[in-house]
mmCIF file of C-alpha atoms in Angstrom:
data_model
loop_
_atom_site.group_PDB
_atom_site.id
_atom_site.type_symbol
_atom_site.label_atom_id
_atom_site.label_comp_id
_atom_site.label_asym_id
_atom_site.label_seq_id
_atom_site.Cartn_x
_atom_site.Cartn_y
_atom_site.Cartn_z
ATOM 1 C CA MET A 88 83.801 63.642 109.852
ATOM 2 C CA GLU A 89 86.696 65.830 108.718
ATOM 3 C CA LEU A 90 86.146 68.169 105.797
ATOM 4 C CA VAL A 91 88.954 69.577 103.662
ATOM 5 C CA ASP A 92 88.800 72.815 101.695
ATOM 6 C CA ILE A 93 91.446 72.139 99.067
ATOM 7 C CA HIS A 94 91.986 75.674 97.795
ATOM 8 C CA CYS A 95 92.234 78.608 100.219
ATOM 9 C CA HIS A 96 94.251 81.810 100.364
ATOM 10 C CA LEU A 97 94.210 82.620 104.083
ATOM 11 C CA ASP A 98 97.498 84.485 103.609
ATOM 12 C CA LEU A 99 95.762 87.292 101.697
ATOM 13 C CA PRO A 100 95.158 90.626 103.473
ATOM 14 C CA GLN A 101 91.385 90.113 103.460
ATOM 15 C CA PHE A 102 91.806 87.462 106.181
ATOM 16 C CA SER A 103 94.315 89.257 108.408
ATOM 17 C CA ARG A 104 91.709 90.884 110.649
ATOM 18 C CA ASP A 105 89.661 87.791 111.450
ATOM 19 C CA LEU A 106 92.096 84.938 110.786
ATOM 20 C CA GLY A 107 91.867 83.807 114.411
ATOM 21 C CA GLU A 108 88.086 83.533 114.119
ATOM 22 C CA VAL A 109 88.345 81.628 110.834
ATOM 23 C CA VAL A 110 90.807 79.142 112.345
ATOM 24 C CA ALA A 111 88.666 78.740 115.488
ATOM 25 C CA ARG A 112 85.574 77.985 113.376
ATOM 26 C CA CYS A 113 87.553 75.441 111.358
ATOM 27 C CA VAL A 114 88.649 73.683 114.558
ATOM 28 C CA GLU A 115 85.093 73.751 115.915
ATOM 29 C CA LYS A 116 83.619 72.285 112.717
ATOM 30 C CA GLY A 117 86.449 69.831 111.955
ATOM 31 C CA VAL A 118 87.585 71.578 108.779
ATOM 32 C CA VAL A 119 91.146 71.426 107.452
ATOM 33 C CA VAL A 120 92.237 73.920 104.798
ATOM 34 C CA VAL A 121 94.910 73.679 102.139
ATOM 35 C CA ASN A 122 96.401 77.147 101.814
ATOM 36 C CA ASN A 123 97.713 77.727 98.302
ATOM 37 C CA GLY A 124 100.716 80.008 97.901
ATOM 38 C CA ILE A 125 100.947 82.033 94.700
ATOM 39 C CA GLY A 126 104.451 83.538 94.846
ATOM 40 C CA PHE A 127 107.567 83.984 96.974
ATOM 41 C CA VAL A 128 105.932 86.100 99.695
ATOM 42 C CA SER A 129 102.717 84.099 99.650
ATOM 43 C CA ASN A 130 104.597 80.787 99.917
ATOM 44 C CA ARG A 131 106.506 81.944 102.979
ATOM 45 C CA GLU A 132 103.322 83.232 104.602
ATOM 46 C CA THR A 133 101.636 79.917 103.793
ATOM 47 C CA LEU A 134 104.447 78.071 105.586
ATOM 48 C CA ARG A 135 104.124 80.396 108.581
ATOM 49 C CA LEU A 136 100.372 79.815 108.764
ATOM 50 C CA ALA A 137 100.832 76.050 108.477
ATOM 51 C CA SER A 138 103.378 76.141 111.290
ATOM 52 C CA GLU A 139 101.280 78.346 113.588
ATOM 53 C CA HIS A 140 97.969 76.594 112.848
ATOM 54 C CA SER A 141 99.130 73.037 112.128
ATOM 55 C CA ASP A 142 95.819 71.604 113.337
ATOM 56 C CA VAL A 143 93.965 73.408 110.531
ATOM 57 C CA VAL A 144 96.275 74.691 107.760
ATOM 58 C CA ARG A 145 98.195 72.505 105.303
ATOM 59 C CA PRO A 146 100.642 74.158 102.874
ATOM 60 C CA ALA A 147 100.551 73.991 99.095
ATOM 61 C CA LEU A 148 103.338 76.046 97.565
ATOM 62 C CA GLY A 149 103.197 77.373 94.053
ATOM 63 C CA PHE A 150 103.645 80.268 91.705
ATOM 64 C CA HIS A 151 100.946 81.768 89.589
ATOM 65 C CA PRO A 152 102.069 81.592 85.939
ATOM 66 C CA THR A 153 102.008 85.386 85.638
ATOM 67 C CA GLU A 154 104.417 85.575 88.592
ATOM 68 C CA VAL A 155 106.792 83.202 86.809
ATOM 69 C CA VAL A 156 106.706 85.257 83.597
ATOM 70 C CA ARG A 157 106.903 88.659 85.322
ATOM 71 C CA LYS A 158 109.942 87.687 87.384
ATOM 72 C CA LYS A 159 111.459 85.554 84.605
ATOM 73 C CA LEU A 160 111.790 82.584 86.914
ATOM 74 C CA GLY A 161 113.269 79.380 85.648
ATOM 75 C CA GLU A 162 112.314 75.887 86.734
ATOM 76 C CA LYS A 163 115.403 75.623 88.952
ATOM 77 C CA GLN A 164 114.535 78.805 90.895
ATOM 78 C CA VAL A 165 110.974 77.663 91.407
ATOM 79 C CA LEU A 166 111.986 74.227 92.646
ATOM 80 C CA GLU A 167 114.637 75.704 94.947
ATOM 81 C CA GLU A 168 112.030 77.997 96.476
ATOM 82 C CA VAL A 169 109.549 75.244 97.202
ATOM 83 C CA SER A 170 112.253 72.928 98.561
ATOM 84 C CA ILE A 171 112.513 75.131 101.664
ATOM 85 C CA GLN A 172 109.850 72.942 103.252
ATOM 86 C CA GLU A 173 110.725 69.370 104.244
ATOM 87 C CA VAL A 174 107.145 68.152 104.107
ATOM 88 C CA LEU A 175 105.129 69.620 101.296
ATOM 89 C CA LEU A 176 101.501 68.764 100.793
ATOM 90 C CA CYS A 177 101.507 69.559 97.090
ATOM 91 C CA LEU A 178 103.152 71.616 94.409
ATOM 92 C CA GLU A 179 100.596 73.460 92.356
ATOM 93 C CA HIS A 180 99.913 71.446 89.218
ATOM 94 C CA TYR A 181 99.239 74.457 87.022
ATOM 95 C CA LEU A 182 102.782 75.654 87.605
ATOM 96 C CA LEU A 183 104.285 72.337 86.564
ATOM 97 C CA LEU A 184 102.222 72.285 83.390
ATOM 98 C CA TYR A 185 103.276 75.855 82.618
ATOM 99 C CA LEU A 186 106.975 75.131 83.109
ATOM 100 C CA GLN A 187 106.811 72.144 80.759
ATOM 101 C CA ASN A 188 105.770 74.361 77.848
#
């Protein structure tokens, strides 16, 4: 049976030291993780992780609403950023709801 953790942040510094161990345990236990990006840097790191660990990590690109406000991003900029990936697992729903308002 395959298990999926639908909301991870393996790109954060807390995981940098033992990321290899985390990925190895996921492979051993049959766990797939959806890594959720939260900004420009995080999204690119999420794509790198998904590329390097494609057997375990699936990308979900997004922007935390505070990131959008702080950088004064418009919908076009956000969509251009996430379009850098041909195959995208998901675009964070909270961002889409925020941009609609």
